[in-house]
Coordinates of C-alpha atoms in Angstrom, one line a residue:
X1 CA -39.9 -14.0 10.9
X2 CA -41.5 -10.6 10.7
X3 CA -43.3 -9.7 7.5
X4 CA -41.2 -7.7 5.1
X5 CA -38.0 -8.6 6.9
X6 CA -35.2 -9.4 4.4
X7 CA -32.6 -12.0 5.3
X8 CA -30.3 -10.8 2.6
X9 CA -27.0 -9.8 4.1
X10 CA -25.8 -6.2 3.7
X11 CA -22.4 -4.6 3.7
X12 CA -21.6 -3.8 7.3
X13 CA -21.5 -0.3 8.5
X14 CA -17.8 -0.1 9.4
X15 CA -16.8 -0.7 5.8
X16 CA -19.1 2.0 4.6
X17 CA -17.8 4.4 7.3
X18 CA -14.2 3.6 6.2
X19 CA -14.9 4.4 2.6
X20 CA -16.8 7.6 3.5
X21 CA -14.1 8.7 5.9
X22 CA -11.4 8.5 3.2
X23 CA -13.7 10.2 0.7
X24 CA -14.3 13.1 3.2
X25 CA -10.6 13.4 3.8
X26 CA -9.9 13.6 0.1
X27 CA -12.5 16.4 -0.3
X28 CA -11.2 18.4 2.6
X29 CA -7.6 18.0 1.3
X30 CA -8.8 19.1 -2.2
X31 CA -10.3 22.3 -0.7
X32 CA -7.2 23.1 1.2
X33 CA -4.9 22.6 -1.8
X34 CA -7.1 24.9 -3.9
X35 CA -6.3 27.8 -1.6
X36 CA -3.9 30.4 -3.0
X37 CA -1.7 29.9 0.0
X38 CA -1.1 26.3 -1.0
X39 CA 0.6 26.9 -4.4
X40 CA 3.2 29.3 -5.9
X41 CA 0.5 30.8 -8.2
X42 CA -1.3 34.1 -7.8
X43 CA -4.7 32.4 -8.1
X44 CA -6.7 29.4 -6.8
X45 CA -5.4 26.0 -7.9
X46 CA -7.9 24.4 -10.3
X47 CA -10.1 21.7 -8.9
X48 CA -8.8 18.7 -10.9
X49 CA -5.0 19.1 -9.9
X50 CA -6.0 19.7 -6.3
X51 CA -8.4 16.6 -6.4
X52 CA -5.8 14.4 -8.0
X53 CA -3.1 15.4 -5.5
X54 CA -5.3 14.9 -2.5
X55 CA -6.5 11.6 -3.8
X56 CA -3.0 10.5 -4.5
X57 CA -1.9 11.5 -1.0
X58 CA -4.8 10.0 1.0
X59 CA -4.6 6.8 -1.0
X60 CA -0.8 6.7 -0.4
X61 CA -0.1 6.5 -4.1
X62 CA 2.3 9.3 -5.1
X63 CA 1.2 10.0 -8.7
X64 CA 1.4 13.7 -9.3
X65 CA 0.2 16.2 -12.0
X66 CA 2.0 19.1 -10.4
X67 CA 5.6 19.0 -9.1
X68 CA 5.5 18.7 -5.3
X69 CA 8.6 20.7 -4.6
X70 CA 8.2 23.7 -7.0
X71 CA 4.4 24.0 -7.4
X72 CA 3.2 23.6 -3.8
X73 CA 4.2 26.1 -1.1
X74 CA 5.4 24.9 2.4
X75 CA 1.7 25.1 3.5
X76 CA 0.7 23.0 0.5
X77 CA 3.4 20.5 1.2
X78 CA 2.3 20.3 4.8
X79 CA -1.2 19.6 3.7
X80 CA 0.1 16.8 1.5
X81 CA 2.2 15.2 4.2
X82 CA -0.7 15.4 6.7
X83 CA -3.0 13.7 4.2
X84 CA -0.4 11.0 3.8
X85 CA -0.1 10.5 7.5
X86 CA -3.9 10.4 8.0
X87 CA -4.3 8.1 5.1
X88 CA -1.7 5.7 6.4
X89 CA -2.9 5.6 10.0
X90 CA -6.5 5.5 9.0
X91 CA -9.4 7.8 9.9
X92 CA -11.2 5.3 12.1
X93 CA -8.0 4.3 13.9
X94 CA -7.4 7.9 14.8
X95 CA -10.9 8.4 15.9
X96 CA -10.7 5.3 18.1
X97 CA -7.4 6.4 19.6
X98 CA -8.9 9.9 20.4
X99 CA -11.9 8.3 22.0
X100 CA -9.6 6.0 24.1
X101 CA -7.5 9.0 25.3
X102 CA -10.6 11.1 26.1
X103 CA -12.8 8.5 27.8
X104 CA -10.3 5.8 28.8
X105 CA -12.3 3.1 26.9
X106 CA -13.1 2.1 23.3
X107 CA -16.7 1.5 22.2
X108 CA -17.8 -1.7 20.4
X109 CA -18.5 0.3 17.3
X110 CA -14.9 1.7 17.3
X111 CA -13.6 -1.8 17.6
X112 CA -15.5 -2.8 14.5
X113 CA -14.6 0.3 12.5
X114 CA -10.9 -0.1 13.3
X115 CA -10.9 -3.7 12.2
X116 CA -12.8 -2.8 9.0
X117 CA -10.1 -0.3 8.2
X118 CA -7.6 -3.0 7.8
X119 CA -6.3 -2.9 11.4
X120 CA -6.8 -6.5 12.6
X121 CA -6.8 -6.8 16.4
X122 CA -3.5 -8.3 17.6
X123 CA -2.8 -10.1 20.9
X124 CA -3.7 -7.8 23.8
X125 CA -6.8 -6.2 22.3
X126 CA -7.8 -3.0 20.5
X127 CA -6.1 -0.7 23.0
X128 CA -2.7 -2.4 22.6
X129 CA -3.2 -2.6 18.8
X130 CA -3.7 1.2 18.5
X131 CA -0.9 2.1 20.8
X132 CA 1.5 -0.3 19.1
X133 CA 0.4 1.1 15.7
X134 CA 1.1 4.7 16.5
X135 CA 4.3 3.9 18.5
X136 CA 5.8 2.0 15.6
X137 CA 4.8 4.7 13.1
X138 CA 6.3 7.5 15.1
X139 CA 9.5 5.7 16.0
X140 CA 10.2 4.5 12.5
X141 CA 9.5 7.9 11.0
X142 CA 11.6 9.7 13.5
X143 CA 14.6 7.5 13.0
X144 CA 14.5 7.7 9.3
X145 CA 13.9 11.4 9.3
X146 CA 17.0 11.9 11.5
X147 CA 19.2 9.8 9.2
X148 CA 18.0 11.6 6.0
X149 CA 18.3 15.1 7.6
X150 CA 21.8 14.5 8.8
X151 CA 22.8 13.1 5.4
X152 CA 21.3 15.9 3.4
X153 CA 23.0 18.5 5.7
X154 CA 26.4 16.9 5.8
X155 CA 26.9 15.4 2.4
X156 CA 24.6 17.4 0.1
X157 CA 25.0 20.9 1.6
X158 CA 21.3 21.4 2.3
X159 CA 20.6 24.0 5.0
X160 CA 19.8 22.6 8.4
X161 CA 16.2 23.8 8.5
X162 CA 15.5 22.6 5.0
X163 CA 17.2 19.3 5.7
X164 CA 15.0 18.6 8.7
X165 CA 11.9 19.3 6.7
X166 CA 12.9 17.1 3.8
X167 CA 13.9 14.4 6.2
X168 CA 10.5 14.5 7.9
X169 CA 8.7 14.7 4.6
X170 CA 10.5 11.7 3.0
X171 CA 10.3 9.6 6.2
X172 CA 6.5 10.0 6.4
X173 CA 6.2 9.4 2.7
X174 CA 8.3 6.3 2.8
X175 CA 6.9 4.6 5.9
X176 CA 3.4 5.2 4.6
X177 CA 4.4 3.9 1.1
X178 CA 3.3 7.1 -0.5
X179 CA 6.2 8.0 -2.8
X180 CA 5.9 11.8 -2.7
X181 CA 9.1 13.7 -2.9
X182 CA 10.0 17.4 -2.7
X183 CA 12.5 16.9 -5.6
X184 CA 11.3 17.4 -9.1
X185 CA 12.9 14.1 -10.3
X186 CA 12.1 12.2 -7.1
X187 CA 15.2 10.4 -5.8
X188 CA 17.2 10.5 -9.0
X189 CA 19.7 13.0 -7.5
X190 CA 20.6 10.3 -4.9
X191 CA 21.0 7.4 -7.2
X192 CA 24.4 6.5 -5.7
X193 CA 23.7 7.5 -2.1
X194 CA 23.1 4.4 0.1
X195 CA 22.6 6.6 3.1
X196 CA 19.5 8.0 1.5
X197 CA 18.1 5.0 -0.4
X198 CA 18.6 2.3 2.2
X199 CA 16.9 4.1 5.1
X200 CA 13.9 4.9 2.8
X201 CA 13.8 1.3 1.6
X202 CA 13.9 0.1 5.2
X203 CA 11.0 2.4 6.1
X204 CA 8.8 1.4 3.1
X205 CA 9.5 -2.3 3.7
X206 CA 8.6 -2.0 7.4
X207 CA 5.4 0.0 6.7
X208 CA 4.5 -2.5 3.9
X209 CA 4.8 -5.6 6.1
X210 CA 1.8 -4.7 8.2
X211 CA 1.3 -3.9 11.9
X212 CA 0.2 -7.5 12.8
X213 CA 3.5 -8.8 11.4
X214 CA 5.5 -6.3 13.3
X215 CA 3.6 -7.1 16.5
X216 CA 4.5 -10.8 16.0
X217 CA 8.2 -9.8 15.7
X218 CA 7.9 -7.7 18.8
X219 CA 6.4 -10.6 20.8
X220 CA 9.1 -13.0 19.6
X221 CA 11.8 -10.5 20.5
X222 CA 10.4 -10.1 24.0
X223 CA 10.4 -13.9 24.4
X224 CA 14.0 -14.1 23.4
X225 CA 15.0 -11.3 25.8
X226 CA 13.1 -13.1 28.6
X227 CA 14.9 -16.3 27.8
X228 CA 18.3 -14.5 27.6
X229 CA 17.6 -13.1 31.1
X230 CA 16.9 -16.6 32.4
X231 CA 13.2 -16.3 32.9
X232 CA 10.4 -18.6 31.7
X233 CA 9.2 -16.9 28.5
X234 CA 6.0 -17.8 26.8
X235 CA 6.5 -19.5 23.6
X236 CA 5.0 -17.7 20.6
X237 CA 4.4 -19.6 17.4
X238 CA 4.5 -17.5 14.3
X239 CA 1.2 -17.5 12.5
X240 CA 0.8 -18.8 8.9
X241 CA 0.0 -15.2 7.8
X242 CA 3.3 -14.0 9.2
X243 CA 5.3 -16.8 7.7
X244 CA 3.7 -16.2 4.3
X245 CA 4.3 -12.5 4.5
X246 CA 8.0 -12.7 5.5
X247 CA 8.8 -15.5 3.1
X248 CA 7.0 -13.9 0.1
X249 CA 8.5 -10.5 0.9
X250 CA 12.1 -12.0 0.9
X251 CA 11.5 -13.9 -2.3
X252 CA 10.0 -10.9 -4.1
X253 CA 12.7 -8.5 -2.9
X254 CA 15.7 -10.8 -3.8
X255 CA 14.1 -12.1 -7.0
X256 CA 13.2 -8.7 -8.2
X257 CA 16.7 -7.4 -7.3
X258 CA 18.4 -10.1 -9.3
X259 CA 16.0 -9.6 -12.3
X260 CA 16.5 -5.8 -12.4
X261 CA 20.2 -6.1 -12.0
X262 CA 20.3 -8.3 -15.1
X263 CA 17.6 -6.7 -17.2
X264 CA 19.0 -3.1 -16.8
X265 CA 22.7 -3.8 -16.7
X266 CA 23.0 -2.3 -20.2
X267 CA 20.1 0.1 -19.6
X268 CA 19.3 2.6 -16.8
X269 CA 21.9 0.9 -14.6
X270 CA 24.8 1.1 -17.1
X271 CA 27.7 3.3 -16.2
X272 CA 27.3 2.6 -12.5
X273 CA 29.7 0.6 -10.3
X274 CA 28.7 -2.9 -9.3
X275 CA 27.8 -1.6 -5.8
X276 CA 25.6 1.1 -7.2
X277 CA 23.9 -1.4 -9.5
X278 CA 23.1 -3.7 -6.6
X279 CA 21.9 -0.7 -4.6
X280 CA 19.6 0.5 -7.3
X281 CA 18.4 -2.9 -8.3
X282 CA 17.4 -3.5 -4.7
X283 CA 15.6 -0.2 -4.5
X284 CA 13.8 -0.9 -7.8
X285 CA 12.6 -4.2 -6.3
X286 CA 11.5 -2.7 -3.0
X287 CA 9.8 0.5 -4.3
X288 CA 7.1 -1.1 -6.4
X289 CA 5.7 -2.8 -3.3
X290 CA 4.3 -0.1 -2.9
X291 CA 6.3 3.0 -2.2
X292 CA 6.6 4.7 -5.6
X293 CA 10.0 6.3 -5.0
X294 CA 12.3 6.1 -8.1
X295 CA 16.0 6.7 -8.3
X296 CA 16.0 5.9 -12.0
X297 CA 14.0 7.1 -14.9
X298 CA 11.3 4.5 -15.6
X299 CA 10.6 6.3 -18.9
X300 CA 13.9 4.9 -20.1
X301 CA 13.5 1.4 -18.7
X302 CA 13.2 -1.7 -20.9
X303 CA 9.6 -2.9 -21.5
X304 CA 10.4 -6.2 -19.7
X305 CA 11.4 -4.2 -16.7
X306 CA 8.1 -2.4 -16.8
X307 CA 6.2 -5.7 -17.1
X308 CA 7.9 -7.2 -14.1
X309 CA 7.4 -4.0 -12.1
X310 CA 3.7 -4.2 -13.0
X311 CA 3.6 -7.7 -11.5
X312 CA 5.3 -6.5 -8.3
X313 CA 2.9 -3.6 -8.0
X314 CA -0.1 -5.8 -8.5
X315 CA 1.0 -8.2 -5.7
X316 CA 1.9 -5.4 -3.3
X317 CA 2.9 -5.9 0.3
X318 CA 1.6 -7.2 3.6
X319 CA -2.0 -7.1 4.9
X320 CA -3.0 -4.4 7.4
X321 CA -0.1 -2.2 6.5
X322 CA 0.4 0.8 4.3
X323 CA 1.1 -1.1 1.1
X324 CA -1.4 -1.6 -1.7
X325 CA -2.0 -4.3 -4.3
X326 CA -3.8 -7.6 -3.7
X327 CA -1.3 -8.4 -0.9
X328 CA 1.3 -11.1 -0.7
X329 CA -0.9 -13.4 1.4
X330 CA -3.5 -13.4 -1.3
X331 CA -0.9 -14.4 -3.9
X332 CA 0.4 -17.1 -1.6
X333 CA -3.0 -18.6 -1.1
X334 CA -3.6 -18.7 -4.8
X335 CA -0.2 -20.2 -5.4
X336 CA -0.8 -22.9 -2.8
X337 CA -4.2 -23.7 -4.3
X338 CA -2.6 -24.1 -7.7
X339 CA 0.1 -26.4 -6.3
X340 CA -2.5 -28.5 -4.5
X341 CA -4.5 -28.9 -7.7
X342 CA -1.4 -29.8 -9.7
X343 CA -0.4 -32.4 -7.1
X344 CA -4.0 -33.8 -6.9
X345 CA -4.5 -32.9 -3.3
X346 CA -8.0 -32.3 -2.1
X347 CA -7.1 -29.7 0.5
X348 CA -5.0 -26.5 0.2
X349 CA -2.3 -26.4 2.9
X350 CA 0.3 -23.8 3.9
X351 CA 2.8 -24.4 6.6
X352 CA 1.1 -27.6 7.8
X353 CA -2.2 -25.7 8.1
X354 CA -5.3 -26.3 6.0
X355 CA -6.6 -23.2 4.2
X356 CA -10.4 -23.0 4.3
X357 CA -12.2 -23.0 1.0
X358 CA -13.8 -19.7 1.8
X359 CA -10.4 -18.0 2.1
X360 CA -9.4 -19.3 -1.3
X361 CA -12.6 -18.1 -2.8
X362 CA -12.1 -14.6 -1.3
X363 CA -8.5 -14.5 -2.6
X364 CA -9.7 -15.6 -6.1
X365 CA -12.5 -13.0 -6.1
X366 CA -10.2 -10.2 -4.9
X367 CA -7.6 -11.0 -7.6
X368 CA -10.2 -11.3 -10.3
X369 CA -11.8 -8.0 -9.3
X370 CA -8.4 -6.3 -9.4
X371 CA -7.6 -7.7 -12.8
X372 CA -11.0 -6.5 -14.1
X373 CA -10.5 -3.0 -12.7
X374 CA -7.0 -2.7 -14.2
X375 CA -8.3 -3.9 -17.5
X376 CA -11.1 -1.4 -17.6
X377 CA -8.7 1.4 -16.6
X378 CA -6.3 0.5 -19.3
X379 CA -9.1 0.3 -21.9
X380 CA -10.5 3.7 -21.0
X381 CA -7.1 5.4 -20.9
X382 CA -6.3 3.9 -24.3
X383 CA -9.5 5.4 -25.7
X384 CA -9.0 8.8 -24.2
X385 CA -5.3 9.1 -24.7
X386 CA -4.3 6.9 -27.7
X387 CA -1.0 8.7 -28.2
X388 CA 0.6 6.8 -25.3
X389 CA 1.8 3.2 -25.7
X390 CA 0.2 0.2 -24.0
X391 CA 3.2 -0.3 -21.8
X392 CA 3.0 3.3 -20.5
X393 CA -0.8 3.2 -19.9
X394 CA -0.7 -0.3 -18.2
X395 CA 2.2 0.9 -16.0
X396 CA 0.2 4.0 -15.0
X397 CA -3.1 2.2 -14.3
X398 CA -1.3 -0.6 -12.3
X399 CA 0.5 2.0 -10.3
X400 CA -2.8 3.7 -9.5
X401 CA -4.6 0.5 -8.5
X402 CA -1.7 -0.7 -6.3
X403 CA -1.3 2.8 -4.8
X404 CA 2.4 2.8 -5.8
X405 CA 3.0 6.1 -7.6
X406 CA 5.6 5.0 -10.1
X407 CA 5.2 6.5 -13.6
X408 CA 6.9 6.7 -16.9
X409 CA 6.2 10.4 -16.9
X410 CA 2.8 10.7 -18.6
X411 CA 0.6 11.5 -15.6
X412 CA 0.5 15.3 -16.1
X413 CA 0.0 14.9 -19.9
X414 CA -3.1 12.7 -19.6
X415 CA -6.5 14.2 -20.5
X416 CA -8.9 15.3 -17.8
X417 CA -11.1 12.2 -18.1
X418 CA -8.1 9.9 -17.8
X419 CA -6.9 11.7 -14.6
X420 CA -10.4 11.4 -13.1
X421 CA -10.3 7.7 -13.9
X422 CA -7.0 7.4 -12.2
X423 CA -8.4 9.2 -9.1
X424 CA -11.2 6.7 -9.0
X425 CA -8.8 3.8 -9.4
X426 CA -6.5 5.1 -6.6
X427 CA -9.5 5.5 -4.3
X428 CA -10.7 2.0 -5.0
X429 CA -7.2 0.7 -4.7
X430 CA -6.9 2.2 -1.2
X431 CA -10.3 1.3 0.3
X432 CA -11.5 -1.3 -2.1
X433 CA -9.7 -4.5 -1.1
X434 CA -10.5 -4.1 2.6
X435 CA -14.1 -3.2 1.9
X436 CA -14.5 -5.9 -0.7
X437 CA -13.2 -8.7 1.5
X438 CA -15.4 -7.4 4.4
X439 CA -18.4 -7.5 2.1
X440 CA -17.6 -11.0 1.0
X441 CA -17.3 -12.2 4.6
X442 CA -20.5 -10.4 5.5
X443 CA -22.4 -12.1 2.6
X444 CA -21.8 -15.6 3.7
X445 CA -25.1 -17.3 3.4
X446 CA -26.0 -20.9 4.6
X447 CA -28.8 -22.3 2.4
X448 CA -31.1 -25.1 3.5
X449 CA -30.8 -26.8 0.1
X450 CA -28.1 -27.7 -2.4
X451 CA -28.4 -28.0 -6.2
X452 CA -27.6 -31.2 -8.0
X453 CA -23.9 -31.4 -8.8
X454 CA -22.8 -31.3 -12.5
X455 CA -19.2 -30.8 -13.5
X456 CA -18.6 -28.5 -16.5
X457 CA -15.7 -28.9 -18.9
X458 CA -12.6 -26.9 -17.8
X459 CA -9.9 -25.9 -20.3

């Protein structure tokens, strides 16, 4: 070993580049939103509202301090939706795709940065991964945009040009789990319109599953088609990650739907028909993971509804998608570890597969870090804005950390330090989990000695 050489592992470059890329995008977006052409005001937009909006857009959150539809001009709204699209696809993924199109190949560094950005390489390599990512994104957004535009034009009397723009805006916002809307009260005007809520729910669920999960579905679909045609298809076995993601998504969607239907039957869902209650209960269950659209006023929701929504926001959606939170796979690993401990089993197993101890430790560390960050955020906001209740502040901070965007309506009324804190939490919530897990994996150290074992008292 050379003198002065340190064997201490460091955070890999791709994770740093990812964090820097998102930060640069936020700063560029802030500068564009400050321009007089971006807002319906005769002067430059102040720095903090522009910064908050850009951070919320890039982090795919949806929290706002200025109304998207009335404050920002068409140019400003275009900036916001571009930031959302770039934040959802990823800076490094876009750079890798551009390099592939220009040179016909992808460098090793591009492969590493793409993976560090939360875009694990699926079967077929980085080229197929990127092409599949962009194809799925554009197809889903185009389909949803067409449905929304037609519905707005035919059923709500929106002029054709405006309907197309709002369809595109909401489709991009939904698929990327951003939650921005051009309407002042979000989707409340469409509380009973299934042709608006269900396509948006489908988009946000699809985007929140994660591209590797969608790739597995595509492979299985090709296999079934080949079998139907009488060929000899290759058998694809669904991975444990996919099984966890699909099962947990179904349980959380249906469980949340049942809970909200019962908890708000005499609350925000009262006065609706049974069909409308089921529709909105389903949307209330889908949106916190992690789209941020709301068709009801969460400021009028029961505290138990806010608490369960907090839980859904914290868990989030699938890995390598546009959702935030700790991810459903992390929650499944922790639940499986608890079950193994309660049953007295030495190994943690999911789907007849043993989960490595390192994976459980990473899941535990990520969850603990998320809890600590949320607790610090709640504490600081309670100090700076004591006029708001604990339920309101917790809901706001959890929404920022999980990059959801739901709010009880206090975002614009928060003090400047609180809004800056939320900006920091949104940024960490977007790039933190991926960077954090990459750092944990990079810091795996094999020591040539082991300390004597001593078991401390637990509980």
